[in-house]
Amino acid sequence: MRSYYAIMSFCPEAKNNTSQSASGTSADTGRSHSSAVVNQDDVAATKSDRMPSSVSNPDASTSGTDAPFYQLRKDATKLVAYTFERGRRNLWQLATSRLSVLLACSAVSSTSIYQFLKNYEDLTIFILAGEAFCGFEASEFRQKLKTVCLNYIVTFHRQNIYALKMVLEKESWTIMSAEASQIISLAGLTGDGAALISPTSGSSTLPKDYFRGNSIATNTGRQNNGFASWLNIGNPFSFKLENGSADSPKGNVLFNSSVGNGNNSPFDEENEDLLADFIDEDSQLPSRTLKTKIVKGNTSHWKDGDISSQTGSSLSLLRMMDKYARLMQKLEMVNVELFKGMFQLFGIFYHHIYETFGYQDRSQSGKPLPDSQSFRLKAALSKITQDSDQWIKPQNSLYPSSSSLSIGSTIAQMDVMPTAPPSSMFTSYGLKERCAAAETVSLVARVLNRSRAHLHSVLSQNNTSVVEEFFGTLVDTVPDLAEHIHRTSARMLLHINGYPDKIANAKWEVKELGTDHNGYVDLLLGEFKHYKTRLDHGGISKELQHLLLDYGIESIAEVLVEGLSRVKRCTDEGRALMSLDLQVLINGLQHIVSSNVKPRLQIVETFVKAYYLPETEYVHWARSHPEYSKSQVVGLVNLVATMKGWKRKTRLETIEKIEAAA
């Protein structure tokens, strides 16, 4: 293209001052920045010297610009230049067609991330130079490059998913040391000092916008002599032609320290990770080796609580998402797809934690307790299943791992044998590990929330909805997931799954109210004492102990309501006995914990008092108390209708209205 442009821009020398000035300018430009122009001038000068004086100057009495020979030479030059100008598109199409054949090679998608980024950088420079040369946007070849990037990102993303799943399968859910956490830089996610690969040597003088992968600089090609700026810059590939490509990324890569907060470290630890092959060919593990040296200047990304809550899987996930964020800045034409890959990685991590620690216990009769999952948590899990079903489906057969049972068949078995759930589901991890899992997913959410503004700035305005969907659907629901895990842990450690049936089978059809409470109250208090002892020796913080104590009290309240809703026959004295049992339980719990437990058991007292409502008030009462499940309200209505002698029609109409309103 440089030689072609030099021929196209050639101007014959003239004898008058104006022509000499114009010719001198063109020749200076060519001699300074294009060897092709120099060669053309030398050839022309040599031929001129060899010509006879009568030929070189056929009419000395006439001025140079009016000489017939000069005019003929000038016209011929214009014709050649015009023909060459019309042929620029053909030259560009021939070049891009050959590059397209090379890009179709399978090796392009299997190369290292370092080499791919260098190829992308070279192709971007070449496209911008070609657009300036031709004077039009190379939309077809840009689309070809985008397709190549998409294919590479698909392969790259698949490798990252396999690596993340492998890390999750081997995760022990133990807290990492603070030193291991501090060496991780998340500059790509936070936008603080995220370095991009910048060209080397001869191409380092190119403007920054020339490496952004967009068409900002293509307007130059539509201007007259737009390619002249590339002649001034010089050949950006001459350095590689002279020196070849180094085997190591460190051999010929510099990092642009002007991006970010001014950190001038030439080889940031995470950038080296980005440039390395992601999967080691022998071990199939991430090839990066952690340094023992703590990276200075990057600790601002972390807070004390973040560092103290890290696990191996959360560090791996954050490093992966940081790579994606850095690539989003480099590969702008596919940054939306890269962000969707981040979305999917976090979704797989989110779903795995739920699968491992969030399953609900089952009661001994096989009837599930009311679902404590929030609507937002259900929506998040549904979205993950919809988007990542091919990646999370194999995990569904891990319980038990020795069989091919799916989640549905596993749950069905649990309904038949509720006292013996799969051991890997509930007992393979202790309290400390369960709390670490809930804390580490909260950590990742905090880091992502700090990167929210930066991710918005990287993506275009047309793609902000993708960012908001990610945060609204997944990141903002992490507190719901953590709460669900803690509630499940509390119920698991309390061992009160069978108490709803014990409460329902107690003798409630009594004629006189005595001073003795039912025996299940003492059993519940004993279970709660053991529960508190487990928390005290569980190796968790005091804050988490208090939180789990509160969730334990609420779990007892749920069990009481569920058990009372299953009572079939009860007299007024039996209802008074329920209130007595509740009061004894409150007094006993108050001696175990320091906080006020009565407000957390108010839900039980309200349910007991509903026994005395008029028959016309139950529909309104059910609508004003959504904390009770439909089955619990229907059980209450059936009990009251049986003991109060309601008409069958009245009972059926009341139940129908309650079910319709639920």
Coordinates of C-alpha atoms in Angstrom, one line a residue, residues 68-645:
P68 CA 5.0 19.7 -25.2
F69 CA 7.1 16.9 -23.6
Y70 CA 6.5 18.1 -20.1
Q71 CA 2.8 18.5 -20.8
L72 CA 2.7 15.0 -22.3
R73 CA 4.5 13.7 -19.2
K74 CA 2.1 15.5 -16.9
D75 CA -0.9 14.1 -18.6
A76 CA 0.4 10.6 -18.6
T77 CA 1.2 10.9 -14.9
K78 CA -2.4 12.1 -14.2
L79 CA -3.8 9.2 -16.1
V80 CA -1.7 6.7 -14.2
A81 CA -2.5 8.3 -10.9
Y82 CA -6.2 8.3 -11.8
T83 CA -6.0 4.6 -12.8
F84 CA -4.2 3.7 -9.6
E85 CA -6.7 5.7 -7.5
R86 CA -9.6 3.7 -9.0
G87 CA -7.7 0.5 -8.3
R88 CA -7.2 1.0 -4.6
R89 CA -10.3 -0.9 -3.7
N90 CA -9.2 -3.9 -5.8
L91 CA -5.8 -3.9 -4.1
W92 CA -7.4 -3.8 -0.6
Q93 CA -9.9 -6.5 -1.5
L94 CA -7.1 -8.8 -2.7
A95 CA -5.2 -8.2 0.5
T96 CA -8.2 -8.8 2.8
S97 CA -9.3 -11.9 0.8
R98 CA -5.9 -13.5 1.5
L99 CA -6.0 -12.5 5.2
S100 CA -9.5 -14.0 5.4
V101 CA -8.2 -17.3 4.3
L102 CA -5.6 -17.2 7.0
L103 CA -8.1 -16.2 9.6
A104 CA -10.3 -19.2 8.7
C105 CA -7.5 -21.5 9.9
S106 CA -8.4 -23.5 13.0
A107 CA -5.1 -22.5 14.7
V108 CA -6.4 -19.0 15.1
S109 CA -9.0 -20.1 17.7
S110 CA -6.5 -22.4 19.5
T111 CA -3.7 -19.9 20.0
S112 CA -2.7 -18.4 23.3
I113 CA -4.5 -15.3 24.6
Y114 CA -1.3 -13.4 24.3
Q115 CA -0.8 -14.3 20.6
F116 CA -4.4 -13.7 19.8
L117 CA -4.3 -10.2 21.3
K118 CA -1.2 -9.4 19.3
N119 CA -2.9 -10.7 16.1
Y120 CA -5.9 -8.6 16.9
E121 CA -3.7 -5.5 17.4
D122 CA -1.9 -6.1 14.1
L123 CA -5.2 -6.6 12.2
T124 CA -6.7 -3.5 13.7
I125 CA -3.7 -1.4 12.6
F126 CA -3.9 -3.0 9.2
I127 CA -7.6 -2.3 8.9
L128 CA -7.2 1.4 9.9
A129 CA -4.3 1.8 7.5
G130 CA -6.3 0.2 4.7
E131 CA -9.3 2.4 5.4
A132 CA -7.1 5.4 5.1
F133 CA -5.6 4.0 1.9
C134 CA -9.0 3.2 0.3
G135 CA -11.1 6.1 1.6
F136 CA -14.0 3.9 2.7
E137 CA -14.8 1.8 5.8
A138 CA -13.8 -1.9 5.5
S139 CA -17.0 -3.1 7.0
E140 CA -16.8 -6.6 5.4
F141 CA -13.4 -7.3 6.8
R142 CA -14.3 -5.8 10.2
Q143 CA -17.2 -8.2 10.3
K144 CA -14.8 -11.0 9.5
L145 CA -12.5 -10.0 12.3
K146 CA -15.5 -9.8 14.7
T147 CA -16.5 -13.3 13.7
V148 CA -13.0 -14.5 14.4
C149 CA -13.0 -12.8 17.8
L150 CA -16.4 -14.4 18.6
N151 CA -15.1 -17.9 17.7
Y152 CA -12.0 -17.3 19.9
I153 CA -14.1 -16.0 22.8
V154 CA -16.3 -19.1 22.6
T155 CA -13.3 -21.3 23.0
F156 CA -11.8 -19.1 25.6
H157 CA -15.0 -19.0 27.6
R158 CA -15.5 -22.8 27.4
Q159 CA -12.0 -23.3 28.9
N160 CA -12.8 -20.9 31.7
I161 CA -16.0 -22.6 32.5
Y162 CA -14.2 -26.0 32.7
A163 CA -11.6 -24.5 34.9
L164 CA -14.1 -22.9 37.2
K165 CA -16.1 -26.1 37.5
M166 CA -12.9 -28.0 38.3
V167 CA -12.1 -25.5 41.0
L168 CA -15.6 -25.7 42.5
E169 CA -15.5 -29.5 42.5
K170 CA -12.2 -29.5 44.5
E171 CA -13.2 -26.6 46.7
S172 CA -12.9 -27.2 50.4
W173 CA -14.6 -23.9 51.3
T174 CA -11.8 -22.9 53.7
I175 CA -10.8 -19.2 54.1
M176 CA -7.6 -18.3 52.3
S177 CA -4.8 -16.4 54.0
A178 CA -4.7 -12.6 53.7
E179 CA -1.4 -12.8 51.9
A180 CA -2.8 -15.1 49.2
S181 CA -5.7 -12.6 48.7
Q182 CA -3.6 -9.5 48.6
I183 CA -1.5 -10.5 45.6
I184 CA -4.6 -10.6 43.4
S185 CA -5.2 -7.4 41.5
L186 CA -8.6 -6.6 40.1
A187 CA -7.7 -3.5 38.2
G188 CA -9.7 -4.7 35.2
L189 CA -12.9 -4.9 37.2
T190 CA -12.5 -1.7 39.1
G191 CA -11.0 0.3 36.3
D192 CA -8.1 1.4 38.4
G193 CA -4.9 1.1 36.4
A194 CA -6.2 -1.6 34.0
A195 CA -3.4 -1.7 31.4
L196 CA -3.8 -2.6 27.8
I197 CA -1.2 -4.0 25.5
S198 CA 0.4 -1.2 23.5
P199 CA 2.4 -1.6 20.4
T200 CA 6.2 -1.8 20.3
S201 CA 9.0 0.0 18.7
G202 CA 8.1 1.4 15.3
S203 CA 4.4 1.2 15.9
S204 CA 4.5 2.8 19.4
T205 CA 4.0 6.3 17.8
L206 CA 0.5 5.4 16.6
P207 CA -2.3 7.4 18.3
K208 CA -4.0 5.6 21.2
D209 CA -7.4 5.5 19.4
Y210 CA -5.8 3.4 16.6
F211 CA -5.7 0.4 19.0
R212 CA -9.3 0.6 20.3
G213 CA -10.7 -1.7 17.6
N214 CA -13.3 0.8 16.4
S215 CA -13.7 3.0 13.3
I216 CA -13.0 6.3 15.0
A217 CA -10.0 6.9 12.8
T218 CA -11.6 5.8 9.6
N219 CA -12.7 9.3 8.7
T220 CA -9.1 10.1 8.0
G221 CA -9.3 7.8 4.9
R222 CA -12.2 9.9 3.5
Q223 CA -10.1 13.0 3.5
N224 CA -7.6 13.9 0.7
N225 CA -4.3 12.3 1.2
G226 CA -5.5 10.5 4.4
F227 CA -2.8 7.8 3.9
A228 CA -0.1 10.4 4.2
S229 CA -0.3 10.3 8.0
W230 CA 0.6 6.7 7.9
L231 CA 3.7 7.5 5.7
N232 CA 4.7 10.0 8.5
I233 CA 4.3 7.3 11.1
G234 CA 6.3 4.7 9.2
N235 CA 5.6 1.0 8.8
P236 CA 4.1 -0.2 12.1
F237 CA 5.2 -3.8 11.3
S238 CA 8.8 -3.0 10.4
F239 CA 10.0 -3.9 13.9
K240 CA 8.5 -7.4 13.7
L241 CA 10.0 -7.9 10.2
E242 CA 13.4 -7.0 11.5
N243 CA 13.4 -8.7 14.9
G244 CA 10.8 -11.4 14.6
S245 CA 8.4 -12.4 17.4
A246 CA 9.7 -13.3 20.8
D247 CA 8.6 -16.5 22.5
S248 CA 7.8 -14.9 25.8
P249 CA 5.1 -12.2 26.2
K250 CA 7.7 -10.2 28.1
G251 CA 10.0 -10.1 25.2
N252 CA 8.2 -7.4 23.1
V253 CA 5.2 -6.2 25.1
L254 CA 5.0 -3.0 27.1
F255 CA 2.1 -1.8 29.2
N256 CA 0.5 1.5 28.8
S257 CA 0.8 3.1 32.2
S258 CA -1.1 6.2 31.2
V259 CA -4.4 4.3 31.6
G260 CA -5.8 4.4 35.2
N261 CA -4.3 5.8 38.3
G262 CA -0.8 6.3 37.0
N263 CA 0.7 3.1 38.3
N264 CA 3.9 2.7 36.4
S265 CA 4.6 -0.9 37.1
P266 CA 5.7 -2.3 33.7
F267 CA 4.6 -5.9 34.3
D268 CA 1.5 -5.9 36.4
E269 CA 0.9 -9.4 37.8
E270 CA -2.6 -9.7 36.5
N271 CA -1.6 -8.5 33.0
E272 CA 1.0 -11.3 32.8
D273 CA -1.8 -13.7 33.7
L274 CA -4.0 -12.3 31.0
L275 CA -1.2 -12.8 28.4
A276 CA -0.3 -16.3 29.5
D277 CA -1.9 -19.5 28.1
F278 CA -4.9 -20.0 30.3
I279 CA -5.0 -23.8 30.5
D280 CA -1.8 -25.7 30.9
E281 CA -1.5 -28.4 28.2
D282 CA -0.2 -31.1 30.6
S283 CA -2.2 -30.5 33.8
Q284 CA -5.2 -28.8 32.2
L285 CA -5.1 -26.3 35.1
P286 CA -4.7 -22.6 34.9
S287 CA -1.1 -22.0 34.1
R288 CA -0.5 -18.9 36.2
T289 CA 1.8 -19.3 39.2
L290 CA 1.2 -17.0 42.1
K291 CA 4.0 -14.8 43.1
T292 CA 5.0 -14.4 46.8
K293 CA 5.6 -10.7 46.4
I294 CA 2.6 -8.6 47.4
V295 CA 1.7 -6.2 44.6
K296 CA 1.9 -2.6 45.8
G297 CA -0.7 -0.1 44.9
N298 CA -3.5 -2.6 44.3
T299 CA -4.6 -3.1 47.9
S300 CA -7.1 -0.3 47.5
H301 CA -9.3 -2.8 45.7
W302 CA -9.7 -4.8 48.9
K303 CA -11.1 -4.1 52.3
D304 CA -10.3 -6.0 55.4
G305 CA -13.6 -7.9 55.4
D306 CA -13.0 -8.9 51.7
I307 CA -9.6 -10.3 52.4
S308 CA -10.7 -12.2 55.4
S309 CA -13.5 -13.9 53.5
Q310 CA -11.7 -15.3 50.5
T311 CA -11.8 -18.9 49.4
G312 CA -10.0 -20.5 46.5
S313 CA -13.0 -20.6 44.2
S314 CA -13.9 -16.9 44.8
L315 CA -10.3 -15.9 44.0
S316 CA -10.4 -18.0 40.8
L317 CA -13.8 -16.5 39.8
L318 CA -12.6 -12.9 40.5
R319 CA -9.4 -13.4 38.5
M320 CA -11.4 -14.9 35.6
M321 CA -13.9 -12.0 35.6
D322 CA -11.0 -9.5 35.8
K323 CA -9.6 -11.1 32.6
Y324 CA -12.9 -10.7 30.9
A325 CA -13.1 -7.0 32.0
R326 CA -9.6 -6.4 30.6
L327 CA -10.5 -8.1 27.4
M328 CA -13.6 -6.0 27.1
Q329 CA -11.5 -2.9 27.0
K330 CA -9.2 -4.4 24.3
L331 CA -11.8 -6.3 22.1
E332 CA -14.4 -3.6 22.0
M333 CA -16.2 -5.2 19.0
V334 CA -17.1 -8.2 21.1
N335 CA -17.2 -6.7 24.6
V336 CA -20.9 -7.4 25.0
E337 CA -20.3 -11.1 24.5
L338 CA -17.4 -11.0 27.0
F339 CA -19.7 -9.4 29.5
K340 CA -22.3 -12.1 29.0
G341 CA -19.5 -14.6 29.7
M342 CA -18.9 -12.9 33.0
F343 CA -22.6 -13.1 33.6
Q344 CA -22.5 -16.8 33.0
L345 CA -19.4 -17.5 35.1
F346 CA -20.9 -15.8 38.1
G347 CA -24.2 -17.6 37.5
I348 CA -22.5 -21.0 37.6
F349 CA -20.7 -20.0 40.8
Y350 CA -24.0 -18.8 42.3
H351 CA -25.9 -21.9 41.3
H352 CA -23.1 -24.2 42.6
I353 CA -23.2 -22.6 46.1
Y354 CA -27.0 -23.0 46.1
E355 CA -26.8 -26.6 45.0
T356 CA -24.2 -27.4 47.6
F357 CA -25.5 -25.5 50.6
G358 CA -29.0 -24.3 49.9
Y359 CA -31.2 -27.5 49.7
Q360 CA -34.2 -27.5 52.0
D361 CA -34.5 -30.1 54.7
R362 CA -37.5 -32.4 54.6
S363 CA -39.8 -33.3 57.5
Q364 CA -40.0 -36.9 58.7
S365 CA -43.4 -37.4 57.2
G366 CA -42.1 -36.4 53.8
K367 CA -44.1 -33.1 53.7
P368 CA -41.9 -30.1 53.0
L369 CA -41.9 -27.2 55.3
P370 CA -43.0 -23.8 53.8
D371 CA -40.5 -22.6 51.2
S372 CA -38.3 -19.9 52.7
Q373 CA -36.8 -18.9 49.4
S374 CA -37.5 -15.3 48.3
F375 CA -39.1 -14.5 45.0
R376 CA -35.9 -12.8 43.9
L377 CA -33.8 -15.9 44.7
K378 CA -36.2 -18.1 42.7
A379 CA -36.1 -15.7 39.8
A380 CA -32.2 -15.7 39.9
L381 CA -32.0 -19.5 39.9
S382 CA -34.5 -19.7 37.0
K383 CA -32.5 -17.2 35.0
I384 CA -29.3 -19.2 35.6
T385 CA -30.9 -22.5 34.7
Q386 CA -32.3 -20.9 31.5
D387 CA -28.9 -19.4 30.4
S388 CA -26.5 -22.0 31.6
D389 CA -28.4 -25.3 31.6
Q390 CA -25.7 -27.1 29.6
W391 CA -23.1 -26.2 32.2
I392 CA -25.0 -26.8 35.4
K393 CA -26.9 -29.9 34.3
P394 CA -24.0 -32.3 35.0
Q395 CA -24.0 -31.1 38.6
N396 CA -27.5 -32.3 39.0
S397 CA -26.3 -35.9 39.0
L398 CA -23.7 -35.4 41.7
Y399 CA -26.1 -36.5 44.4
P400 CA -25.3 -39.3 44.8
S401 CA -22.2 -39.2 42.6
S402 CA -22.1 -43.0 42.0
S403 CA -25.5 -43.0 40.2
S404 CA -27.1 -41.2 37.3
L405 CA -30.0 -39.9 39.4
S406 CA -31.2 -36.4 38.6
I407 CA -32.3 -33.9 41.2
G408 CA -35.9 -34.9 40.7
S409 CA -35.3 -38.5 41.5
T410 CA -33.0 -37.6 44.4
I411 CA -35.8 -35.5 45.9
A412 CA -38.2 -38.3 45.3
Q413 CA -36.0 -40.7 47.3
M414 CA -35.8 -38.1 50.1
D415 CA -39.6 -38.1 50.2
V416 CA -39.6 -41.8 50.7
M417 CA -36.7 -41.9 53.1
P418 CA -36.6 -38.4 54.7
T419 CA -34.5 -39.5 57.7
A420 CA -31.5 -40.5 55.4
P421 CA -30.8 -37.7 52.9
P422 CA -27.7 -38.1 50.7
S423 CA -24.7 -37.6 52.9
S424 CA -22.9 -35.4 50.4
M425 CA -25.8 -33.0 50.4
F426 CA -25.8 -32.0 54.1
T427 CA -23.0 -33.5 56.0
S428 CA -19.9 -33.2 53.8
Y429 CA -19.4 -29.6 55.0
G430 CA -19.5 -28.3 58.5
L431 CA -20.8 -25.1 59.9
K432 CA -17.6 -23.2 59.2
E433 CA -17.5 -24.2 55.6
R434 CA -21.2 -23.3 55.1
C435 CA -20.7 -19.9 56.6
A436 CA -17.6 -19.4 54.4
A437 CA -19.6 -20.2 51.3
A438 CA -22.3 -17.6 52.2
E439 CA -19.6 -15.0 53.0
T440 CA -17.5 -15.6 49.9
V441 CA -20.4 -15.2 47.5
S442 CA -21.3 -11.9 49.3
L443 CA -17.7 -10.8 48.8
V444 CA -17.8 -11.4 45.1
A445 CA -21.1 -9.4 45.0
R446 CA -19.4 -6.5 46.8
V447 CA -16.5 -6.4 44.4
L448 CA -18.9 -6.5 41.4
N449 CA -21.0 -3.7 42.9
R450 CA -17.8 -1.6 43.1
S451 CA -17.1 -2.3 39.4
R452 CA -20.7 -1.4 38.3
A453 CA -19.9 2.1 37.1
H454 CA -16.7 0.9 35.3
L455 CA -18.5 -1.8 33.4
H456 CA -21.1 0.7 32.3
S457 CA -18.4 2.9 31.0
V458 CA -16.8 0.1 29.0
L459 CA -20.0 -0.9 27.3
S460 CA -21.8 1.4 24.9
Q461 CA -25.0 3.1 25.8
N462 CA -27.0 0.6 23.8
N463 CA -25.9 -2.2 26.1
T464 CA -26.5 -0.8 29.5
S465 CA -29.6 -3.0 29.8
V466 CA -27.4 -6.0 29.9
V467 CA -25.4 -4.6 32.8
E468 CA -28.6 -3.8 34.7
E469 CA -30.1 -7.2 34.1
F470 CA -26.9 -8.8 35.5
F471 CA -26.9 -6.8 38.6
G472 CA -30.7 -6.8 39.1
T473 CA -31.1 -10.5 38.5
L474 CA -28.0 -12.0 40.2
V475 CA -25.7 -9.6 42.1
D476 CA -28.5 -7.8 44.0
T477 CA -30.0 -11.2 45.0
V478 CA -26.8 -12.5 46.7
P479 CA -28.1 -11.3 50.2
D480 CA -31.2 -13.5 49.6
L481 CA -28.9 -16.5 48.8
A482 CA -26.7 -15.9 51.8
E483 CA -29.8 -15.7 54.1
H484 CA -31.2 -18.9 52.6
I485 CA -27.9 -20.7 53.2
H486 CA -27.8 -19.6 56.8
R487 CA -31.4 -20.5 57.4
T488 CA -30.8 -23.9 55.9
S489 CA -27.8 -24.4 58.1
A490 CA -29.8 -23.4 61.2
R491 CA -32.5 -25.9 60.4
M492 CA -30.0 -28.6 59.6
L493 CA -28.1 -28.1 62.9
L494 CA -31.3 -28.0 65.0
H495 CA -32.4 -31.5 64.1
I496 CA -36.1 -30.5 64.3
N497 CA -37.4 -31.9 61.0
G498 CA -39.7 -34.4 62.7
Y499 CA -41.2 -32.1 65.2
P500 CA -44.2 -30.9 63.1
D501 CA -45.7 -34.4 63.3
K502 CA -44.8 -34.7 67.0
I503 CA -46.7 -31.4 67.7
A504 CA -49.7 -32.5 65.5
N505 CA -49.9 -35.9 67.3
A506 CA -49.9 -34.4 70.7
K507 CA -53.2 -34.6 72.7
W508 CA -55.1 -31.4 72.0
E509 CA -58.6 -32.6 72.5
V510 CA -58.6 -32.1 76.3
K511 CA -61.5 -31.1 78.5
E512 CA -59.6 -29.4 81.3
L513 CA -56.5 -27.3 81.2
G514 CA -53.8 -28.3 83.7
T515 CA -50.5 -26.8 84.6
D516 CA -48.3 -29.2 82.6
H517 CA -47.1 -28.4 79.2
N518 CA -46.5 -31.0 76.4
G519 CA -43.3 -32.9 76.3
Y520 CA -42.3 -31.6 72.8
V521 CA -41.5 -28.2 74.5
D522 CA -38.7 -29.7 76.6
L523 CA -37.4 -31.6 73.6
L524 CA -37.3 -28.4 71.6
L525 CA -35.5 -26.6 74.4
G526 CA -32.9 -29.4 74.6
E527 CA -32.3 -29.3 70.8
F528 CA -31.8 -25.5 71.0
K529 CA -29.3 -25.8 73.8
H530 CA -27.3 -28.3 71.7
Y531 CA -27.6 -26.0 68.8
K532 CA -26.1 -23.1 70.7
T533 CA -23.3 -25.3 71.8
R534 CA -22.5 -26.2 68.2
L535 CA -22.5 -22.6 67.3
D536 CA -20.1 -21.7 70.2
H537 CA -17.6 -24.4 69.1
G538 CA -18.2 -24.0 65.3
G539 CA -15.2 -21.6 64.7
I540 CA -17.4 -18.8 63.4
S541 CA -17.5 -15.1 64.4
K542 CA -19.7 -13.8 67.2
E543 CA -21.7 -11.9 64.6
L544 CA -22.6 -15.0 62.7
Q545 CA -23.4 -16.8 66.0
H546 CA -26.0 -14.2 66.9
L547 CA -27.4 -14.3 63.4
L548 CA -27.7 -18.1 63.4
L549 CA -29.3 -18.0 66.8
D550 CA -32.0 -15.7 65.5
Y551 CA -32.5 -17.9 62.5
G552 CA -32.7 -20.9 64.8
I553 CA -35.5 -19.3 66.8
E554 CA -37.4 -18.4 63.6
S555 CA -37.0 -22.1 62.5
I556 CA -38.6 -23.2 65.7
A557 CA -41.4 -20.8 65.1
E558 CA -41.9 -22.2 61.6
V559 CA -42.0 -25.8 62.9
L560 CA -44.5 -24.8 65.6
V561 CA -46.8 -23.2 63.0
E562 CA -46.5 -26.1 60.7
G563 CA -47.2 -28.6 63.4
L564 CA -50.2 -26.7 64.8
S565 CA -51.6 -26.4 61.3
R566 CA -51.7 -30.2 61.0
V567 CA -53.8 -30.7 64.1
K568 CA -57.0 -32.5 63.2
R569 CA -59.1 -32.1 66.4
C570 CA -58.7 -29.6 69.2
T571 CA -61.0 -28.2 71.9
D572 CA -60.9 -24.7 73.4
E573 CA -58.9 -26.0 76.3
G574 CA -56.5 -27.5 73.8
R575 CA -56.0 -24.1 72.2
A576 CA -55.3 -22.7 75.7
L577 CA -52.7 -25.5 76.1
M578 CA -51.1 -24.4 72.9
S579 CA -50.7 -20.9 74.4
L580 CA -49.3 -22.4 77.6
D581 CA -46.7 -24.5 75.6
L582 CA -45.7 -21.3 73.7
Q583 CA -45.2 -19.3 76.9
V584 CA -43.1 -22.1 78.5
L585 CA -41.0 -22.3 75.3
I586 CA -40.5 -18.5 75.3
N587 CA -39.3 -18.5 78.9
G588 CA -37.0 -21.4 78.3
L589 CA -35.4 -19.8 75.2
Q590 CA -35.0 -16.5 77.0
H591 CA -32.7 -18.3 79.5
I592 CA -30.5 -19.6 76.6
V593 CA -30.1 -16.4 74.5
S594 CA -29.7 -12.8 75.6
S595 CA -31.9 -11.2 73.0
N596 CA -35.7 -10.9 73.2
V597 CA -37.2 -14.0 71.6
K598 CA -40.9 -13.1 72.0
P599 CA -41.1 -11.0 68.8
R600 CA -39.7 -13.8 66.7
L601 CA -42.4 -16.2 68.1
Q602 CA -45.2 -13.7 67.6
I603 CA -46.1 -15.6 64.4
V604 CA -47.0 -18.6 66.5
E605 CA -49.2 -16.6 68.9
T606 CA -51.1 -15.0 66.1
F607 CA -51.8 -18.4 64.5
V608 CA -53.1 -19.8 67.8
K609 CA -55.4 -16.8 68.4
A610 CA -56.9 -17.2 64.9
Y611 CA -58.7 -20.2 66.3
Y612 CA -61.2 -17.9 67.9
L613 CA -62.1 -15.8 64.8
P614 CA -65.7 -15.8 63.4
E615 CA -66.1 -18.0 60.3
T616 CA -66.6 -14.9 58.1
E617 CA -63.2 -13.4 59.0
Y618 CA -60.9 -16.2 57.8
V619 CA -60.7 -15.1 54.2
H620 CA -59.7 -11.6 55.2
W621 CA -57.3 -12.9 57.8
A622 CA -55.6 -15.1 55.3
R623 CA -55.1 -12.2 52.9
S624 CA -53.7 -9.9 55.6
H625 CA -51.2 -12.6 56.8
P626 CA -49.1 -13.7 53.8
E627 CA -46.5 -15.1 56.1
Y628 CA -48.6 -18.3 56.5
S629 CA -48.7 -20.8 53.6
K630 CA -51.9 -21.8 51.9
S631 CA -51.8 -25.3 53.3
Q632 CA -51.4 -23.9 56.9
V633 CA -54.4 -21.6 56.5
V634 CA -56.5 -24.4 55.0
G635 CA -55.5 -26.7 57.9
L636 CA -56.6 -24.1 60.4
V637 CA -59.9 -23.6 58.6
N638 CA -60.5 -27.4 58.5
L639 CA -59.8 -27.7 62.2
V640 CA -62.1 -24.8 63.2
A641 CA -64.8 -26.0 60.8
T642 CA -64.7 -29.5 62.4
M643 CA -64.6 -28.4 66.0
K644 CA -67.2 -25.5 65.5
G645 CA -69.6 -27.5 63.4

